[in-house]
């Protein structure tokens, strides 16, 4: 009898280990997640989402996810005000007291609520001097995970402008990458410039569009699935009680 019970317990444990991650709420954060698109961002063009397949993947793994819609091309101040309004709406609908914000490209400064000229080197330097929360204290270093304003900051980025010959947009990113004169970048943003708070990685085999699983999931076949990076971040927040 004991052997039979042990056998069934073993089978049950194996079955549990084979369950998909949503069954354990792998990405089920305490607070809703809001994804914020970058410059010229969009909700969807037909079946093509900006965060291609990412909201669905997070929801399938237990997260409550919203995708903010802010001006596609406007100042970060305007976008930031629009995002603030959207956050208040999410809080009202969900009853949550906080949200987890994840921004891509200009979505990052939007989350930080910078001015438009912060997109230039001089403007960003001025903004960073006024709002140093989460910034590295050394060149290309990491900043504090928990900043003085009580917010936890994380960042990650790619460093491979050309990743897939089947992606029609990769050649353009390979061309724009040339302005960095060999410095590590994702085709549009220098790797060191992406650092904020805890730097998870700044050398993924991804370009600027791969970071949101574009174009239509045509990404580097020899790198992790971009969706898994968002999923892991949600799990990280979950484990922190966020």
PDB file of C-alpha atoms in Angstrom:
ATOM      1  CA  UNK A   1       0.000   0.000   0.000  1.00  0.00           C
ATOM      2  CA  UNK A   2       2.783   2.408   0.901  1.00  0.00           C
ATOM      3  CA  UNK A   3       4.531   1.664  -2.380  1.00  0.00           C
ATOM      4  CA  UNK A   4       1.296   2.356  -4.268  1.00  0.00           C
ATOM      5  CA  UNK A   5       0.823   5.686  -2.495  1.00  0.00           C
ATOM      6  CA  UNK A   6       4.436   6.604  -3.157  1.00  0.00           C
ATOM      7  CA  UNK A   7       4.003   5.716  -6.826  1.00  0.00           C
ATOM      8  CA  UNK A   8       0.944   7.950  -7.213  1.00  0.00           C
ATOM      9  CA  UNK A   9       2.600  10.788  -5.319  1.00  0.00           C
ATOM     10  CA  UNK A  10       5.534  10.577  -7.715  1.00  0.00           C
ATOM     11  CA  UNK A  11       3.205  10.642 -10.722  1.00  0.00           C
ATOM     12  CA  UNK A  12       1.345  13.620  -9.256  1.00  0.00           C
ATOM     13  CA  UNK A  13       4.567  15.548  -8.682  1.00  0.00           C
ATOM     14  CA  UNK A  14       5.710  14.864 -12.252  1.00  0.00           C
ATOM     15  CA  UNK A  15       2.347  16.012 -13.566  1.00  0.00           C
ATOM     16  CA  UNK A  16       2.561  19.225 -11.575  1.00  0.00           C
ATOM     17  CA  UNK A  17       6.066  19.895 -12.863  1.00  0.00           C
ATOM     18  CA  UNK A  18       4.766  19.555 -16.418  1.00  0.00           C
ATOM     19  CA  UNK A  19       2.008  22.129 -15.986  1.00  0.00           C
ATOM     20  CA  UNK A  20       2.351  25.346 -17.991  1.00  0.00           C
ATOM     21  CA  UNK A  21       3.763  28.326 -16.102  1.00  0.00           C
ATOM     22  CA  UNK A  22       0.393  30.071 -15.910  1.00  0.00           C
ATOM     23  CA  UNK A  23      -0.836  27.282 -13.659  1.00  0.00           C
ATOM     24  CA  UNK A  24       1.544  28.509 -10.953  1.00  0.00           C
ATOM     25  CA  UNK A  25       0.915  32.176 -11.722  1.00  0.00           C
ATOM     26  CA  UNK A  26       4.522  32.671 -12.814  1.00  0.00           C
ATOM     27  CA  UNK A  27       3.880  36.249 -13.971  1.00  0.00           C
ATOM     28  CA  UNK A  28       1.044  37.039 -11.576  1.00  0.00           C
ATOM     29  CA  UNK A  29       2.209  40.319 -10.069  1.00  0.00           C
ATOM     30  CA  UNK A  30       0.343  41.936  -7.185  1.00  0.00           C
ATOM     31  CA  UNK A  31      -0.156  45.146  -9.151  1.00  0.00           C
ATOM     32  CA  UNK A  32      -1.258  45.517 -12.790  1.00  0.00           C
ATOM     33  CA  UNK A  33       1.391  45.808 -15.491  1.00  0.00           C
ATOM     34  CA  UNK A  34       1.150  48.685 -17.963  1.00  0.00           C
ATOM     35  CA  UNK A  35       3.180  48.498 -21.162  1.00  0.00           C
ATOM     36  CA  UNK A  36       4.144  51.864 -22.685  1.00  0.00           C
ATOM     37  CA  UNK A  37       5.111  52.122 -26.354  1.00  0.00           C
ATOM     38  CA  UNK A  38       7.877  54.230 -27.816  1.00  0.00           C
ATOM     39  CA  UNK A  39       8.099  56.994 -30.392  1.00  0.00           C
ATOM     40  CA  UNK A  40       5.743  56.407 -33.333  1.00  0.00           C
ATOM     41  CA  UNK A  41       4.232  53.576 -31.342  1.00  0.00           C
ATOM     42  CA  UNK A  42       0.815  52.116 -32.069  1.00  0.00           C
ATOM     43  CA  UNK A  43      -1.701  49.786 -30.516  1.00  0.00           C
ATOM     44  CA  UNK A  44      -2.049  47.576 -33.547  1.00  0.00           C
ATOM     45  CA  UNK A  45      -1.962  47.741 -37.323  1.00  0.00           C
ATOM     46  CA  UNK A  46      -4.368  44.998 -38.296  1.00  0.00           C
ATOM     47  CA  UNK A  47      -3.087  41.866 -36.560  1.00  0.00           C
ATOM     48  CA  UNK A  48       0.298  43.448 -35.835  1.00  0.00           C
ATOM     49  CA  UNK A  49       0.595  44.677 -32.244  1.00  0.00           C
ATOM     50  CA  UNK A  50       3.374  46.983 -31.076  1.00  0.00           C
ATOM     51  CA  UNK A  51       4.241  44.622 -28.199  1.00  0.00           C
ATOM     52  CA  UNK A  52       3.780  41.635 -30.488  1.00  0.00           C
ATOM     53  CA  UNK A  53       2.326  38.724 -28.499  1.00  0.00           C
ATOM     54  CA  UNK A  54       3.726  40.035 -25.208  1.00  0.00           C
ATOM     55  CA  UNK A  55       0.498  41.089 -23.435  1.00  0.00           C
ATOM     56  CA  UNK A  56      -1.127  37.765 -24.317  1.00  0.00           C
ATOM     57  CA  UNK A  57       1.878  35.810 -23.052  1.00  0.00           C
ATOM     58  CA  UNK A  58       1.936  37.712 -19.765  1.00  0.00           C
ATOM     59  CA  UNK A  59      -1.807  37.228 -19.279  1.00  0.00           C
ATOM     60  CA  UNK A  60      -1.473  33.524 -20.037  1.00  0.00           C
ATOM     61  CA  UNK A  61       1.048  33.385 -17.203  1.00  0.00           C
ATOM     62  CA  UNK A  62      -1.230  35.090 -14.697  1.00  0.00           C
ATOM     63  CA  UNK A  63      -0.498  38.808 -15.084  1.00  0.00           C
ATOM     64  CA  UNK A  64      -3.065  41.571 -15.328  1.00  0.00           C
ATOM     65  CA  UNK A  65      -1.819  43.586 -18.309  1.00  0.00           C
ATOM     66  CA  UNK A  66      -2.801  46.881 -19.891  1.00  0.00           C
ATOM     67  CA  UNK A  67      -1.280  48.593 -22.919  1.00  0.00           C
ATOM     68  CA  UNK A  68      -1.213  52.374 -22.630  1.00  0.00           C
ATOM     69  CA  UNK A  69      -2.040  54.541 -25.610  1.00  0.00           C
ATOM     70  CA  UNK A  70      -0.179  57.842 -25.599  1.00  0.00           C
ATOM     71  CA  UNK A  71       0.718  60.246 -28.417  1.00  0.00           C
ATOM     72  CA  UNK A  72       2.804  58.528 -31.073  1.00  0.00           C
ATOM     73  CA  UNK A  73       5.001  61.583 -31.644  1.00  0.00           C
ATOM     74  CA  UNK A  74       4.866  64.281 -29.016  1.00  0.00           C
ATOM     75  CA  UNK A  75       6.902  65.588 -26.130  1.00  0.00           C
ATOM     76  CA  UNK A  76       7.591  63.253 -23.269  1.00  0.00           C
ATOM     77  CA  UNK A  77       5.832  65.768 -21.055  1.00  0.00           C
ATOM     78  CA  UNK A  78       2.625  65.444 -23.081  1.00  0.00           C
ATOM     79  CA  UNK A  79       2.991  61.693 -23.277  1.00  0.00           C
ATOM     80  CA  UNK A  80       3.757  61.575 -19.571  1.00  0.00           C
ATOM     81  CA  UNK A  81       0.557  63.457 -18.716  1.00  0.00           C
ATOM     82  CA  UNK A  82      -1.430  61.121 -20.947  1.00  0.00           C
ATOM     83  CA  UNK A  83       0.179  58.133 -19.264  1.00  0.00           C
ATOM     84  CA  UNK A  84      -0.644  59.559 -15.845  1.00  0.00           C
ATOM     85  CA  UNK A  85      -4.303  59.846 -16.855  1.00  0.00           C
ATOM     86  CA  UNK A  86      -4.255  56.275 -18.120  1.00  0.00           C
ATOM     87  CA  UNK A  87      -2.660  54.993 -14.907  1.00  0.00           C
ATOM     88  CA  UNK A  88      -5.415  56.664 -12.875  1.00  0.00           C
ATOM     89  CA  UNK A  89      -8.005  54.929 -15.042  1.00  0.00           C
ATOM     90  CA  UNK A  90      -6.355  51.551 -14.495  1.00  0.00           C
ATOM     91  CA  UNK A  91      -6.206  52.138 -10.748  1.00  0.00           C
ATOM     92  CA  UNK A  92      -9.886  53.051 -10.721  1.00  0.00           C
ATOM     93  CA  UNK A  93     -10.905  50.002 -12.741  1.00  0.00           C
ATOM     94  CA  UNK A  94      -8.764  47.492 -10.860  1.00  0.00           C
ATOM     95  CA  UNK A  95      -8.872  48.954  -7.366  1.00  0.00           C
ATOM     96  CA  UNK A  96      -5.087  48.604  -7.195  1.00  0.00           C
ATOM     97  CA  UNK A  97      -2.998  51.126  -5.291  1.00  0.00           C
ATOM     98  CA  UNK A  98       0.028  50.913  -7.602  1.00  0.00           C
ATOM     99  CA  UNK A  99       1.031  49.745 -11.072  1.00  0.00           C
ATOM    100  CA  UNK A 100       4.152  48.267 -12.638  1.00  0.00           C
ATOM    101  CA  UNK A 101       5.261  50.299 -15.666  1.00  0.00           C
ATOM    102  CA  UNK A 102       7.324  48.798 -18.491  1.00  0.00           C
ATOM    103  CA  UNK A 103       8.341  51.162 -21.264  1.00  0.00           C
ATOM    104  CA  UNK A 104      10.098  50.505 -24.545  1.00  0.00           C
ATOM    105  CA  UNK A 105      12.245  53.107 -26.288  1.00  0.00           C
ATOM    106  CA  UNK A 106      10.607  56.533 -25.755  1.00  0.00           C
ATOM    107  CA  UNK A 107       8.256  54.702 -23.423  1.00  0.00           C
ATOM    108  CA  UNK A 108      11.130  54.678 -20.917  1.00  0.00           C
ATOM    109  CA  UNK A 109      11.491  58.477 -20.716  1.00  0.00           C
ATOM    110  CA  UNK A 110       7.698  58.719 -20.838  1.00  0.00           C
ATOM    111  CA  UNK A 111       7.555  56.614 -17.728  1.00  0.00           C
ATOM    112  CA  UNK A 112      10.173  58.873 -16.154  1.00  0.00           C
ATOM    113  CA  UNK A 113       8.282  61.921 -17.385  1.00  0.00           C
ATOM    114  CA  UNK A 114      11.055  63.754 -19.193  1.00  0.00           C
ATOM    115  CA  UNK A 115      10.852  66.727 -21.614  1.00  0.00           C
ATOM    116  CA  UNK A 116      11.132  66.276 -25.389  1.00  0.00           C
ATOM    117  CA  UNK A 117      14.644  67.691 -25.569  1.00  0.00           C
ATOM    118  CA  UNK A 118      15.745  64.900 -23.262  1.00  0.00           C
ATOM    119  CA  UNK A 119      15.909  62.802 -26.416  1.00  0.00           C
ATOM    120  CA  UNK A 120      19.076  64.734 -27.256  1.00  0.00           C
ATOM    121  CA  UNK A 121      22.273  64.097 -25.321  1.00  0.00           C
ATOM    122  CA  UNK A 122      22.300  67.561 -23.746  1.00  0.00           C
ATOM    123  CA  UNK A 123      18.619  67.439 -22.891  1.00  0.00           C
ATOM    124  CA  UNK A 124      18.895  64.005 -21.319  1.00  0.00           C
ATOM    125  CA  UNK A 125      21.891  65.114 -19.269  1.00  0.00           C
ATOM    126  CA  UNK A 126      19.923  68.073 -17.933  1.00  0.00           C
ATOM    127  CA  UNK A 127      16.926  65.909 -17.126  1.00  0.00           C
ATOM    128  CA  UNK A 128      19.087  63.295 -15.416  1.00  0.00           C
ATOM    129  CA  UNK A 129      20.724  65.973 -13.284  1.00  0.00           C
ATOM    130  CA  UNK A 130      17.294  67.106 -12.096  1.00  0.00           C
ATOM    131  CA  UNK A 131      15.908  63.570 -11.719  1.00  0.00           C
ATOM    132  CA  UNK A 132      18.744  61.220 -10.805  1.00  0.00           C
ATOM    133  CA  UNK A 133      16.568  58.426  -9.423  1.00  0.00           C
ATOM    134  CA  UNK A 134      17.778  55.037 -10.619  1.00  0.00           C
ATOM    135  CA  UNK A 135      20.679  56.427 -12.654  1.00  0.00           C
ATOM    136  CA  UNK A 136      24.127  54.785 -12.619  1.00  0.00           C
ATOM    137  CA  UNK A 137      26.779  56.603 -10.632  1.00  0.00           C
ATOM    138  CA  UNK A 138      29.565  55.388 -12.928  1.00  0.00           C
ATOM    139  CA  UNK A 139      29.914  55.388 -16.700  1.00  0.00           C
ATOM    140  CA  UNK A 140      27.927  52.481 -18.149  1.00  0.00           C
ATOM    141  CA  UNK A 141      27.301  51.128 -14.651  1.00  0.00           C
ATOM    142  CA  UNK A 142      24.152  50.165 -12.769  1.00  0.00           C
ATOM    143  CA  UNK A 143      22.013  52.381 -10.593  1.00  0.00           C
ATOM    144  CA  UNK A 144      20.266  51.498  -7.337  1.00  0.00           C
ATOM    145  CA  UNK A 145      17.471  48.990  -7.684  1.00  0.00           C
ATOM    146  CA  UNK A 146      15.421  50.841  -5.057  1.00  0.00           C
ATOM    147  CA  UNK A 147      15.771  54.589  -5.564  1.00  0.00           C
ATOM    148  CA  UNK A 148      15.230  57.368  -3.053  1.00  0.00           C
ATOM    149  CA  UNK A 149      11.704  57.966  -4.365  1.00  0.00           C
ATOM    150  CA  UNK A 150      10.684  54.442  -3.373  1.00  0.00           C
ATOM    151  CA  UNK A 151      10.515  53.190  -6.961  1.00  0.00           C
ATOM    152  CA  UNK A 152      12.389  50.103  -8.145  1.00  0.00           C
ATOM    153  CA  UNK A 153      14.124  50.553 -11.500  1.00  0.00           C
ATOM    154  CA  UNK A 154      15.250  47.877 -13.955  1.00  0.00           C
ATOM    155  CA  UNK A 155      16.522  48.009 -17.515  1.00  0.00           C
ATOM    156  CA  UNK A 156      17.532  45.696 -20.316  1.00  0.00           C
ATOM    157  CA  UNK A 157      18.442  46.152 -23.954  1.00  0.00           C
ATOM    158  CA  UNK A 158      19.835  44.450 -27.014  1.00  0.00           C
ATOM    159  CA  UNK A 159      23.177  44.924 -28.737  1.00  0.00           C
ATOM    160  CA  UNK A 160      22.792  43.327 -32.162  1.00  0.00           C
ATOM    161  CA  UNK A 161      21.300  45.636 -34.819  1.00  0.00           C
ATOM    162  CA  UNK A 162      20.987  42.946 -37.500  1.00  0.00           C
ATOM    163  CA  UNK A 163      19.482  39.702 -36.215  1.00  0.00           C
ATOM    164  CA  UNK A 164      17.382  38.042 -38.895  1.00  0.00           C
ATOM    165  CA  UNK A 165      17.687  38.200 -42.696  1.00  0.00           C
ATOM    166  CA  UNK A 166      13.943  37.588 -42.992  1.00  0.00           C
ATOM    167  CA  UNK A 167      13.072  40.786 -41.112  1.00  0.00           C
ATOM    168  CA  UNK A 168      12.581  43.577 -43.674  1.00  0.00           C
ATOM    169  CA  UNK A 169      13.425  46.271 -41.112  1.00  0.00           C
ATOM    170  CA  UNK A 170      16.769  44.875 -39.974  1.00  0.00           C
ATOM    171  CA  UNK A 171      18.811  46.503 -42.781  1.00  0.00           C
ATOM    172  CA  UNK A 172      17.591  49.946 -41.690  1.00  0.00           C
ATOM    173  CA  UNK A 173      18.691  49.278 -38.105  1.00  0.00           C
ATOM    174  CA  UNK A 174      22.063  48.007 -39.308  1.00  0.00           C
ATOM    175  CA  UNK A 175      22.463  51.328 -41.126  1.00  0.00           C
ATOM    176  CA  UNK A 176      21.468  53.548 -38.178  1.00  0.00           C
ATOM    177  CA  UNK A 177      23.811  51.529 -35.951  1.00  0.00           C
ATOM    178  CA  UNK A 178      26.778  52.926 -37.864  1.00  0.00           C
ATOM    179  CA  UNK A 179      26.501  56.293 -36.082  1.00  0.00           C
ATOM    180  CA  UNK A 180      27.747  54.591 -32.909  1.00  0.00           C
ATOM    181  CA  UNK A 181      31.162  53.927 -34.478  1.00  0.00           C
ATOM    182  CA  UNK A 182      31.381  50.389 -33.169  1.00  0.00           C
ATOM    183  CA  UNK A 183      30.035  51.090 -29.677  1.00  0.00           C
ATOM    184  CA  UNK A 184      27.508  48.539 -28.468  1.00  0.00           C
ATOM    185  CA  UNK A 185      23.948  49.455 -29.510  1.00  0.00           C
ATOM    186  CA  UNK A 186      20.642  47.992 -30.661  1.00  0.00           C
ATOM    187  CA  UNK A 187      20.442  49.984 -33.860  1.00  0.00           C
ATOM    188  CA  UNK A 188      18.837  53.046 -32.298  1.00  0.00           C
ATOM    189  CA  UNK A 189      20.011  53.286 -28.691  1.00  0.00           C
ATOM    190  CA  UNK A 190      23.483  52.857 -27.237  1.00  0.00           C
ATOM    191  CA  UNK A 191      23.668  50.058 -24.700  1.00  0.00           C
ATOM    192  CA  UNK A 192      25.137  52.233 -21.954  1.00  0.00           C
ATOM    193  CA  UNK A 193      22.438  54.851 -22.538  1.00  0.00           C
ATOM    194  CA  UNK A 194      19.800  52.249 -21.714  1.00  0.00           C
ATOM    195  CA  UNK A 195      21.100  51.693 -18.182  1.00  0.00           C
ATOM    196  CA  UNK A 196      18.715  52.512 -15.366  1.00  0.00           C
ATOM    197  CA  UNK A 197      18.558  50.909 -11.951  1.00  0.00           C
ATOM    198  CA  UNK A 198      19.451  47.236 -11.982  1.00  0.00           C
ATOM    199  CA  UNK A 199      20.733  46.346 -15.440  1.00  0.00           C
ATOM    200  CA  UNK A 200      19.419  42.884 -16.185  1.00  0.00           C
ATOM    201  CA  UNK A 201      21.346  42.690 -19.466  1.00  0.00           C
ATOM    202  CA  UNK A 202      22.478  45.156 -22.109  1.00  0.00           C
ATOM    203  CA  UNK A 203      23.789  42.621 -24.590  1.00  0.00           C
ATOM    204  CA  UNK A 204      20.833  40.535 -25.721  1.00  0.00           C
ATOM    205  CA  UNK A 205      21.139  39.381 -29.316  1.00  0.00           C
ATOM    206  CA  UNK A 206      18.284  41.725 -30.173  1.00  0.00           C
ATOM    207  CA  UNK A 207      17.833  44.968 -31.995  1.00  0.00           C
ATOM    208  CA  UNK A 208      15.534  47.835 -31.070  1.00  0.00           C
ATOM    209  CA  UNK A 209      12.479  46.161 -32.590  1.00  0.00           C
ATOM    210  CA  UNK A 210      13.302  42.646 -31.398  1.00  0.00           C
ATOM    211  CA  UNK A 211      12.948  44.032 -27.879  1.00  0.00           C
ATOM    212  CA  UNK A 212       9.178  44.163 -28.459  1.00  0.00           C
ATOM    213  CA  UNK A 213       9.117  40.939 -30.520  1.00  0.00           C
ATOM    214  CA  UNK A 214       8.929  42.765 -33.858  1.00  0.00           C
ATOM    215  CA  UNK A 215       8.614  42.409 -36.763  1.00  0.00           C
ATOM    216  CA  UNK A 216       5.732  39.961 -36.153  1.00  0.00           C
ATOM    217  CA  UNK A 217       7.976  37.712 -34.096  1.00  0.00           C
ATOM    218  CA  UNK A 218      10.760  37.554 -36.706  1.00  0.00           C
ATOM    219  CA  UNK A 219      13.638  37.845 -34.256  1.00  0.00           C
ATOM    220  CA  UNK A 220      17.009  36.276 -33.565  1.00  0.00           C
ATOM    221  CA  UNK A 221      16.632  32.490 -33.689  1.00  0.00           C
ATOM    222  CA  UNK A 222      19.733  32.079 -31.520  1.00  0.00           C
ATOM    223  CA  UNK A 223      18.597  34.310 -28.630  1.00  0.00           C
ATOM    224  CA  UNK A 224      15.939  33.877 -25.982  1.00  0.00           C
ATOM    225  CA  UNK A 225      12.360  34.648 -26.958  1.00  0.00           C
ATOM    226  CA  UNK A 226      11.724  38.357 -26.192  1.00  0.00           C
ATOM    227  CA  UNK A 227       8.432  37.368 -24.546  1.00  0.00           C
ATOM    228  CA  UNK A 228      10.382  35.363 -21.981  1.00  0.00           C
ATOM    229  CA  UNK A 229      12.279  38.507 -20.910  1.00  0.00           C
ATOM    230  CA  UNK A 230       9.014  40.260 -20.040  1.00  0.00           C
ATOM    231  CA  UNK A 231       7.726  37.121 -18.372  1.00  0.00           C
ATOM    232  CA  UNK A 232      10.866  36.888 -16.239  1.00  0.00           C
ATOM    233  CA  UNK A 233      10.563  40.537 -15.253  1.00  0.00           C
ATOM    234  CA  UNK A 234       6.972  39.984 -14.166  1.00  0.00           C
ATOM    235  CA  UNK A 235       8.122  37.039 -12.079  1.00  0.00           C
ATOM    236  CA  UNK A 236      10.857  39.204 -10.572  1.00  0.00           C
ATOM    237  CA  UNK A 237       8.260  41.790  -9.564  1.00  0.00           C
ATOM    238  CA  UNK A 238       5.962  39.078  -8.242  1.00  0.00           C
ATOM    239  CA  UNK A 239       8.705  37.719  -5.985  1.00  0.00           C
ATOM    240  CA  UNK A 240       9.213  41.234  -4.593  1.00  0.00           C
ATOM    241  CA  UNK A 241       5.546  41.462  -3.703  1.00  0.00           C
ATOM    242  CA  UNK A 242       4.860  43.955  -6.475  1.00  0.00           C
TER     243      UNK A 242
END
